[in-house]
Tab-separated table of N, CA and C and ligand atoms in Angstrom:
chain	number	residue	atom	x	y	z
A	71	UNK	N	94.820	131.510	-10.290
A	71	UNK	CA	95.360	130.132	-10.216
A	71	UNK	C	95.567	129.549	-11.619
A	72	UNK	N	96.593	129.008	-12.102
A	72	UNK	CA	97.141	128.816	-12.900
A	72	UNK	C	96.502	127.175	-13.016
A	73	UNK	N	95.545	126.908	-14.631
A	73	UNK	CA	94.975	125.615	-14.359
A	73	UNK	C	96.179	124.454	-15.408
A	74	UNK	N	95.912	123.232	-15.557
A	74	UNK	CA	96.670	122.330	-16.671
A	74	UNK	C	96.894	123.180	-17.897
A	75	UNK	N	95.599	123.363	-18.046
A	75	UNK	CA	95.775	123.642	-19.755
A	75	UNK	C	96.498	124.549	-19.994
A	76	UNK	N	96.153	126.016	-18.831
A	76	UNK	CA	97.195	127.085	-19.473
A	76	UNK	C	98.674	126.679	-19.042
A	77	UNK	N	98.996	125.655	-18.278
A	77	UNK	CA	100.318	125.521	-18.104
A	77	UNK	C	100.749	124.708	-19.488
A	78	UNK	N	99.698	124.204	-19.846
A	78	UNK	CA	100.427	123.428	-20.756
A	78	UNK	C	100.493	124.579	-21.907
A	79	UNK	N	99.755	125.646	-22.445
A	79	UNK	CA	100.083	126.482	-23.711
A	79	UNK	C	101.313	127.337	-23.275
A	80	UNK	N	101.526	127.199	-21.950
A	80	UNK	CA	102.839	127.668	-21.926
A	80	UNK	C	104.281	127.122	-22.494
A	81	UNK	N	103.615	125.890	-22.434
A	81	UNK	CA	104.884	125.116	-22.688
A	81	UNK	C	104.833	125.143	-24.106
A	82	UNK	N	103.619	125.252	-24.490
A	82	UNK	CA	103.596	125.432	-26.236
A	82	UNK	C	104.392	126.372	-26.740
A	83	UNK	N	103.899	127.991	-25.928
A	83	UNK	CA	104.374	128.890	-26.257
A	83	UNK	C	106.102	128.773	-26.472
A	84	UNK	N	106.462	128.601	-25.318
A	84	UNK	CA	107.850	128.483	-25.397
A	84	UNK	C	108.565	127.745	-25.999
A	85	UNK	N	107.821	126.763	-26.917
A	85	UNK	CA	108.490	125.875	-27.907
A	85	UNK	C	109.117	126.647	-28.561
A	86	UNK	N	108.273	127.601	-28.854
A	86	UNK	CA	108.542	128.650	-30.070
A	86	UNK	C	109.750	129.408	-30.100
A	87	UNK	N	110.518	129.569	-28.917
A	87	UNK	CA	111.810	129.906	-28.614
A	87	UNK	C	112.863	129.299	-29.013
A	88	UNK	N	112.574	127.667	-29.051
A	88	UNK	CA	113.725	126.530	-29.108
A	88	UNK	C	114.549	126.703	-30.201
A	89	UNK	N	116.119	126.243	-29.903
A	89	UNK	CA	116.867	126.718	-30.909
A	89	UNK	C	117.296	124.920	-31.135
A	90	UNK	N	116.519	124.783	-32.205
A	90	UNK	CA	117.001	123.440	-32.321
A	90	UNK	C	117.371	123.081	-34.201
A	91	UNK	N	118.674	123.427	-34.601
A	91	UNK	CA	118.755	123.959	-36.229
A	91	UNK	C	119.083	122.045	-36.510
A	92	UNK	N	119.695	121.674	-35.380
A	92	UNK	CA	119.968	119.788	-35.639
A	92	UNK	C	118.989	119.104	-35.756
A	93	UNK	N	118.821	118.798	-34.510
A	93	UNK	CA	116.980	118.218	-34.903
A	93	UNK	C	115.881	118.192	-35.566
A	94	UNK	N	115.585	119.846	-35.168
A	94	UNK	CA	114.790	120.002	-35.697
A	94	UNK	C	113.783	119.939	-35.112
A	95	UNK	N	114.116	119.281	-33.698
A	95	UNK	CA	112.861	118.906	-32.806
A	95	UNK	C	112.276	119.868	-31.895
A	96	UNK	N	111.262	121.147	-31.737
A	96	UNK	CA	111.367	121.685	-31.169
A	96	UNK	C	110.885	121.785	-29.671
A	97	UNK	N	111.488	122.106	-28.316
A	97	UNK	CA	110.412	121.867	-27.254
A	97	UNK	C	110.645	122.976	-26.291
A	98	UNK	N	109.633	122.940	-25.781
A	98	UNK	CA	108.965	123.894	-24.634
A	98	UNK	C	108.798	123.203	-23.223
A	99	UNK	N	109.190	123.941	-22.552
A	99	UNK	CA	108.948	123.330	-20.618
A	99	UNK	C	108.141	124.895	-20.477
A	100	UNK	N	107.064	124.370	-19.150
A	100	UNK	CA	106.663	125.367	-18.528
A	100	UNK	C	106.115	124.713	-17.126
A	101	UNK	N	107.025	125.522	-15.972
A	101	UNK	CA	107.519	124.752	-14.425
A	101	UNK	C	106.787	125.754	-13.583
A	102	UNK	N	105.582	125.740	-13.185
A	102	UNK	CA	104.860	125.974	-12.095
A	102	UNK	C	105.524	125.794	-10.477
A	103	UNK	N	105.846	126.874	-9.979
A	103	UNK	CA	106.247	126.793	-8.518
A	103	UNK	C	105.174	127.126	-7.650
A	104	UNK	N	105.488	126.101	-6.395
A	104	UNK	CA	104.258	126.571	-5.737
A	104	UNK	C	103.907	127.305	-4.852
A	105	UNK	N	104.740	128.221	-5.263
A	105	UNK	CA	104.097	130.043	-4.922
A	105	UNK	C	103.471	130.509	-6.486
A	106	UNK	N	102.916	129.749	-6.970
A	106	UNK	CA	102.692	129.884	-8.030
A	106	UNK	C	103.199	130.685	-9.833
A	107	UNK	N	104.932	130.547	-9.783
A	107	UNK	CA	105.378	131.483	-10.958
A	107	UNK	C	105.367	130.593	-11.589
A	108	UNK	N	105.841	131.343	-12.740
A	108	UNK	CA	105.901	129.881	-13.951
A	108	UNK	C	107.327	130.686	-14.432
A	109	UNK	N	108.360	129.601	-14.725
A	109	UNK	CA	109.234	129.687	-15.282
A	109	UNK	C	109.346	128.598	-16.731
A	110	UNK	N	109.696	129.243	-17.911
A	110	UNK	CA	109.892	128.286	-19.147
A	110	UNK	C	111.328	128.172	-19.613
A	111	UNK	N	111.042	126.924	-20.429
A	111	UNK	CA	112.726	126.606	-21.586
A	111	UNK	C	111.954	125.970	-22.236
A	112	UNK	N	113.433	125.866	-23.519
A	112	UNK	CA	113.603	125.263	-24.593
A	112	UNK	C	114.349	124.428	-24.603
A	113	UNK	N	114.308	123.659	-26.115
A	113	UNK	CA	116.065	122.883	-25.651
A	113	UNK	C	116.491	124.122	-26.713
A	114	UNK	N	118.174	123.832	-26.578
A	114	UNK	CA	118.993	124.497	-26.655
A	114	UNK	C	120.188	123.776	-27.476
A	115	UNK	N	120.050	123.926	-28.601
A	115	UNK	CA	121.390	122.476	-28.915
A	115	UNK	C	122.446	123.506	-29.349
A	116	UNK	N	123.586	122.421	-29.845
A	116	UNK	CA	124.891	122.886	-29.919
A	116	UNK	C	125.444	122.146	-31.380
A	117	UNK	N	125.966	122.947	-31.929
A	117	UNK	CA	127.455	122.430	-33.488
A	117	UNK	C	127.774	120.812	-32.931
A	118	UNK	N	128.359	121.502	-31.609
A	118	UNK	CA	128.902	120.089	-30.661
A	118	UNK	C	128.263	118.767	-30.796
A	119	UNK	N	126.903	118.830	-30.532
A	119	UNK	CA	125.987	118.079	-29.870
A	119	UNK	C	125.684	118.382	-28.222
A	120	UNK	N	126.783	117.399	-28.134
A	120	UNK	CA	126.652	117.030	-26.759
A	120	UNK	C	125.992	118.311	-25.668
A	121	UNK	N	126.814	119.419	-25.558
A	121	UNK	CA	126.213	120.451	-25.120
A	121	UNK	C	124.890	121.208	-25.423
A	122	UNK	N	124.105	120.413	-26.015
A	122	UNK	CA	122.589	120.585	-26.058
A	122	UNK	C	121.876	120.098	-24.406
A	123	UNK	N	121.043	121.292	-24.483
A	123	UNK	CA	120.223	121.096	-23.449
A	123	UNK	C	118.441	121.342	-23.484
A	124	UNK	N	118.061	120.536	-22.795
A	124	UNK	CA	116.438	120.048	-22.963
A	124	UNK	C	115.683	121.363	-22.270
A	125	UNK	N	114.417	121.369	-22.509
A	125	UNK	CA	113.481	122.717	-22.297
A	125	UNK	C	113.469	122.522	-20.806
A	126	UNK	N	113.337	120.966	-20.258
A	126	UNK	CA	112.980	121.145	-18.871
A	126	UNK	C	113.803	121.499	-18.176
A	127	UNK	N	114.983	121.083	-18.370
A	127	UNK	CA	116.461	121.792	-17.540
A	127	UNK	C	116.410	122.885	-18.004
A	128	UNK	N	115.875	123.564	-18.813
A	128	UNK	CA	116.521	125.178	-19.178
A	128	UNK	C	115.581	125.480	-18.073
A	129	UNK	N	114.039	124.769	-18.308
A	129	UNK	CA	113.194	125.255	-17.101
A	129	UNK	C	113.708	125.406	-15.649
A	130	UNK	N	113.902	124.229	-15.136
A	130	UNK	CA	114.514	124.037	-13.501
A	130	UNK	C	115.610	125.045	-13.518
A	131	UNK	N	116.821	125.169	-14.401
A	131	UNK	CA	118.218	125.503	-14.058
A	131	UNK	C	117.476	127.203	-13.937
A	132	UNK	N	117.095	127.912	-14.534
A	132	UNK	CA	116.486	129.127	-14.485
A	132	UNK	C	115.713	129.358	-13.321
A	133	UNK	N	114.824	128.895	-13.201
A	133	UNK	CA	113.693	129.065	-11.545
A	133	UNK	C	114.806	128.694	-10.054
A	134	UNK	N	115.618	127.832	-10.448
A	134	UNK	CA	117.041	127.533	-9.407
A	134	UNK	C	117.920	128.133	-9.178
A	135	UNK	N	117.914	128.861	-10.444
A	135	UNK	CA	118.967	130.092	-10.401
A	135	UNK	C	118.178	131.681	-9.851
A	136	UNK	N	116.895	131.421	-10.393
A	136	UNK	CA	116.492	132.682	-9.388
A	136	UNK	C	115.781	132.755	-7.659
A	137	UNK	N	116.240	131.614	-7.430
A	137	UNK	CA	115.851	131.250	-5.773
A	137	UNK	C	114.524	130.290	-5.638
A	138	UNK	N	113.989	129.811	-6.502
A	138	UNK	CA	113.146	128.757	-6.058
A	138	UNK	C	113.748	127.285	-6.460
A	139	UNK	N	112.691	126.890	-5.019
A	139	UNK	CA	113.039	125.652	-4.906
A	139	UNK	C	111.938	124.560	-4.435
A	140	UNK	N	110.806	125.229	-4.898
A	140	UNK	CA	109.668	124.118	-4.713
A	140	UNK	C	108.755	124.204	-5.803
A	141	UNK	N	108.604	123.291	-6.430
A	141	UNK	CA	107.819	122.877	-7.890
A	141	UNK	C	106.324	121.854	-7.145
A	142	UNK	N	105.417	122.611	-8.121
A	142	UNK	CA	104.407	121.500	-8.185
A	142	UNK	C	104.280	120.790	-9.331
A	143	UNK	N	104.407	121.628	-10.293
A	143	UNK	CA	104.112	120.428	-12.246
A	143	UNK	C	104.937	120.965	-12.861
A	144	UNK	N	105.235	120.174	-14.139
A	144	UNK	CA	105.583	121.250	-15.040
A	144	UNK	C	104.690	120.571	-16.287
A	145	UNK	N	104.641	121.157	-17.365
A	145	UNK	CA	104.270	121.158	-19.025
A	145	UNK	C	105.228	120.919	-19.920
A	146	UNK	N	105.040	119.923	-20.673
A	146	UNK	CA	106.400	119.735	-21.740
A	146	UNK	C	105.384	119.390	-23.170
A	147	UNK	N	106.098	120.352	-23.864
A	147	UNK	CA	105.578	120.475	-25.546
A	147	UNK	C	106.680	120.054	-26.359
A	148	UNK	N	106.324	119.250	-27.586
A	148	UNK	CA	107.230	119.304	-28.122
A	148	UNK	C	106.751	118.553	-29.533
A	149	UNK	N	107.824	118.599	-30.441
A	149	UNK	CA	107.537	117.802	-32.391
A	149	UNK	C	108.778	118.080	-33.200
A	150	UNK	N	108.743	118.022	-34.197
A	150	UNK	CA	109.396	118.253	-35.312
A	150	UNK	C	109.067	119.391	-35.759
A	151	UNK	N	109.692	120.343	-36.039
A	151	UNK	CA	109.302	121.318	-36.654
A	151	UNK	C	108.878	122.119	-35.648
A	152	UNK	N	108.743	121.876	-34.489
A	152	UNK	CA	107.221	122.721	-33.771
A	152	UNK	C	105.871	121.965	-33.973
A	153	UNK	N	105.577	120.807	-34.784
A	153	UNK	CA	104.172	120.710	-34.705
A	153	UNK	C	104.333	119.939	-33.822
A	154	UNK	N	103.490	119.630	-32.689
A	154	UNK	CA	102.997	118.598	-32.199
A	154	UNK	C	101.999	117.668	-32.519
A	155	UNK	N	102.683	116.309	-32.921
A	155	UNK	CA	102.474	115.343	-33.332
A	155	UNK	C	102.082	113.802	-32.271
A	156	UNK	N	101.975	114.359	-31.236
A	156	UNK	CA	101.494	113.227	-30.182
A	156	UNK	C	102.681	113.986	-28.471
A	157	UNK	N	103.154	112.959	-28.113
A	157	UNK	CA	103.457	112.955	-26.638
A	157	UNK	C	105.298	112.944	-26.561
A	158	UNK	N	105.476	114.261	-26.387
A	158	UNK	CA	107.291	114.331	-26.444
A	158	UNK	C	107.999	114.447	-25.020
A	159	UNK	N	107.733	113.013	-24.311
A	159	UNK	CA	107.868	112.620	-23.034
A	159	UNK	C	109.195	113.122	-22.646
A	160	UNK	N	109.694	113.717	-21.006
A	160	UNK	CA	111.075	113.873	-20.452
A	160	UNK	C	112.263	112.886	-20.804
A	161	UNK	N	113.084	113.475	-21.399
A	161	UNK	CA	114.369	111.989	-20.920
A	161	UNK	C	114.638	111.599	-19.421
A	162	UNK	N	115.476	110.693	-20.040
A	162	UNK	CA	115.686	110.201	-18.134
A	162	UNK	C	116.437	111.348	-17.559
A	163	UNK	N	117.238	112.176	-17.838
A	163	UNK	CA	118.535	113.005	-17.701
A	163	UNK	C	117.421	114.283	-16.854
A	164	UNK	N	116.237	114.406	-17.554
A	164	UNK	CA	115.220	115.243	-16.922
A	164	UNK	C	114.650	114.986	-15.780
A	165	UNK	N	114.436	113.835	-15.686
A	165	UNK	CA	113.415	112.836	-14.796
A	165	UNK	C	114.312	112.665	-13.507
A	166	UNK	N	115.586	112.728	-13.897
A	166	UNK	CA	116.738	112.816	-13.033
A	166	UNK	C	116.638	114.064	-12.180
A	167	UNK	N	116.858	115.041	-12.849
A	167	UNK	CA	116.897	116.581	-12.349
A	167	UNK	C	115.184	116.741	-11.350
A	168	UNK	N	114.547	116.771	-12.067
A	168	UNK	CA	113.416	116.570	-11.411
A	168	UNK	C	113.148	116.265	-9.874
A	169	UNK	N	114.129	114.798	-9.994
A	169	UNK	CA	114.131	114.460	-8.556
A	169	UNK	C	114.651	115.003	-7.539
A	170	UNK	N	115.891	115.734	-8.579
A	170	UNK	CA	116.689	116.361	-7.552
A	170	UNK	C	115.523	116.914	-6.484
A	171	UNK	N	114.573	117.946	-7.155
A	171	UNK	CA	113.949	119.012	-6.558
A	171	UNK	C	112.463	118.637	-6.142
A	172	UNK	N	112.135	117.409	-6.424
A	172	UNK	CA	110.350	117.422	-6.226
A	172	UNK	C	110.521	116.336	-6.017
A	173	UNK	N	109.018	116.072	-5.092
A	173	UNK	CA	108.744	115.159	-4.258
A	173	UNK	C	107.793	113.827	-5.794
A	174	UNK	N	107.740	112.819	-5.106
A	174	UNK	CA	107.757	111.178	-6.237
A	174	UNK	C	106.031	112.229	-6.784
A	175	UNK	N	105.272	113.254	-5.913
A	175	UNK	CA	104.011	113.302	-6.363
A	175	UNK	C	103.941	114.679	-7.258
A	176	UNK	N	105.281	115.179	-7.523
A	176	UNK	CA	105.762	116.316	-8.593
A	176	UNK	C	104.610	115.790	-9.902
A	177	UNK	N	104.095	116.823	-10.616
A	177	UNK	CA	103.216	116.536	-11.883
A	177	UNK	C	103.282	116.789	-13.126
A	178	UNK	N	103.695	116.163	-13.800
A	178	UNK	CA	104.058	116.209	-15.214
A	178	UNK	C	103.323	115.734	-16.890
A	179	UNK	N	102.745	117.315	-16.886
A	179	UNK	CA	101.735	116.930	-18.434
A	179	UNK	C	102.635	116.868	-19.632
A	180	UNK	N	102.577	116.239	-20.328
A	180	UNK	CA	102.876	115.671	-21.413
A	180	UNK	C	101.792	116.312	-22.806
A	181	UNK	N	102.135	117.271	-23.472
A	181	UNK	CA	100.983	117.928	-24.176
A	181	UNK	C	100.863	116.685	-25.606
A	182	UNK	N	99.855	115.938	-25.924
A	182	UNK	CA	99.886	115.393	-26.778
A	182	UNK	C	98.812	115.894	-28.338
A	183	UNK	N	98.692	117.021	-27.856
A	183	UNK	CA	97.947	117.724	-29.253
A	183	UNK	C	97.437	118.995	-28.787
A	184	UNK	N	96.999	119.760	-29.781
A	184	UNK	CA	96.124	120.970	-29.453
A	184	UNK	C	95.486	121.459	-28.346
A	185	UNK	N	94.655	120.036	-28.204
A	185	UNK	CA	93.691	120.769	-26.657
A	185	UNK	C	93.897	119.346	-25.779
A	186	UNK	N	95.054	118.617	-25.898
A	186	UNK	CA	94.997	117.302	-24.786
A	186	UNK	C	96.736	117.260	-24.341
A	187	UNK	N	96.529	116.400	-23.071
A	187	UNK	CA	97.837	116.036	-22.480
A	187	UNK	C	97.354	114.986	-22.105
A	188	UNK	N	98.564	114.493	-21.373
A	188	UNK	CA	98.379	113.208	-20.809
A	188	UNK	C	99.235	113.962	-18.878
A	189	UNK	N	98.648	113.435	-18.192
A	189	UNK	CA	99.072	113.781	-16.751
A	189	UNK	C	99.709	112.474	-16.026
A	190	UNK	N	100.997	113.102	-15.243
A	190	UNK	CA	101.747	111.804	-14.697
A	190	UNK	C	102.244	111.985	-13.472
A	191	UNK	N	102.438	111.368	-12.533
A	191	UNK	CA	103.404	111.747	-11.397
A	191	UNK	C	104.757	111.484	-11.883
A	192	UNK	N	105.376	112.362	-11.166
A	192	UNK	CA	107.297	111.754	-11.587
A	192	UNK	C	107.380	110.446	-10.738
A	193	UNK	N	107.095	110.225	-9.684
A	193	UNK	CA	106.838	108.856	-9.673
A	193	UNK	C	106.405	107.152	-10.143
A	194	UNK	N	105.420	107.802	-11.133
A	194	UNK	CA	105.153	107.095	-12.462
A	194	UNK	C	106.113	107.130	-13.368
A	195	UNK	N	107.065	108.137	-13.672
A	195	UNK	CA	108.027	108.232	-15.038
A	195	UNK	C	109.134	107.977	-14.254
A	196	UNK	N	109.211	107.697	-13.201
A	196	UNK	CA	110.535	107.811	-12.210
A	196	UNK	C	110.646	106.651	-11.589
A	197	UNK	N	110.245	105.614	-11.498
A	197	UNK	CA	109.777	105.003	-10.220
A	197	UNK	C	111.538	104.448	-9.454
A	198	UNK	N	111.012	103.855	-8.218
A	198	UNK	CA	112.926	103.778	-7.261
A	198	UNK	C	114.112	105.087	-8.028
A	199	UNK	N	113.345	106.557	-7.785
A	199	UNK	CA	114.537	107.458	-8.323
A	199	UNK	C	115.653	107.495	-7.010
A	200	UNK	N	116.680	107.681	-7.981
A	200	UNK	CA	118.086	108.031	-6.935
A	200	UNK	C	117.747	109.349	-6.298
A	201	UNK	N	117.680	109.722	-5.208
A	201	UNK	CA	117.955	110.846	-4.855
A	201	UNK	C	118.367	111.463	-3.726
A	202	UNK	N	118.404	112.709	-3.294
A	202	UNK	CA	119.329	113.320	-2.349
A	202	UNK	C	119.176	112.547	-1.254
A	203	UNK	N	118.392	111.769	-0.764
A	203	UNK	CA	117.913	111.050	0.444
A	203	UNK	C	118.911	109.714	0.704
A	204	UNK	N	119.389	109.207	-0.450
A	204	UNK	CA	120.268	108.231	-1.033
A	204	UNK	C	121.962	108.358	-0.283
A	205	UNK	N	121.714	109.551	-0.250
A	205	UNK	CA	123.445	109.990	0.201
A	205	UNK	C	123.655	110.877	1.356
A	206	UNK	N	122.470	110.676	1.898
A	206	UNK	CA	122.789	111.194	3.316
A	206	UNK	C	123.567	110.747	4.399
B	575	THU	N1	114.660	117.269	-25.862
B	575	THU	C1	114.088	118.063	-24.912
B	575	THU	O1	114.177	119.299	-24.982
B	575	THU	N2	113.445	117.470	-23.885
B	575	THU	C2	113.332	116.112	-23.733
B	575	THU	O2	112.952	115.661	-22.681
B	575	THU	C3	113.686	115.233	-24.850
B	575	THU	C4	114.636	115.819	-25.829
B	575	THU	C5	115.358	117.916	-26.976
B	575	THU	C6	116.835	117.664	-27.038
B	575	THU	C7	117.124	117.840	-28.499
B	575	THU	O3	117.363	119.212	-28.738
B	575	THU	C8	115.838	117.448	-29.199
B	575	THU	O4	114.832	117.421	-28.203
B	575	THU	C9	115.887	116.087	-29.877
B	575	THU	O5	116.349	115.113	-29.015
């Protein structure tokens, strides 16, 4: 069983992947399904800009693309450089996607140093989200 913490050095780990030469900012997702896999991202930026994409969507779009579709948490790492320097919270654009797929009690650590996070419901970072229920 896969506990917080190691989900969250996952997300560390995979910082380490991020191709971020603009920013500079580097980050890591690591998305626990609950059949228990873990799928990770980075962000991903672009010359462009715009076509940059965040660790947690690299996370979801990957585990979605290989047939899952039920999440319990995920882990998000992130800093300048790679260090982590405190709490490198989801954008809304994430928080969005999120909903697509998980329920308001989906769980989301926030790694804010070495050996700490902070723990949230997407309901807490989300609250009245739009979602598929909206357009039925
Ligand atoms: N970024 C993420 O990967 N996740 C977030 O939720 C916030 C922002 C990335 C996008 C960009 O490559 C860099 O962090 C700075 O915004």
């Amino acid at each position: 069983m896969m506990n917080e913490k190691e989900l969250c050095s996952k997300a560390v780990e995979a910082m380490g992947k991020a191709y971020a030469p603009y920013s500079k900012h580097k980050v890591g997702a690591a998305l626990l399904t609950e059949s228990g896999k873990i799928f990770t991202g980075c962000n991903i930026e672009n010359a462009a800009y715009s076509p940059t994409v965040c660790a947690e969507r690299v996370a979801f779009f990957t585990a979605v693309a290989a047939g899952e579709r039920n999440f319990k948490s995920i882990a998000v790492a992130g800093g300048k450089d790679g260090i982590i320097g405190g709490a490198f919270p989801p954008c809304g654009v994430c928080r969005q996607v999120m909903a697509e797929f998980c329920s308001p009690d989906f769980i989301i650590l926030v790694v804010t140093g070495n050996n700490s996070f902070k723990k949230y419901t997407l309901s807490e970072l989300l609250p009245e989200a739009f979602t598929p229920k909206n357009i039925e």
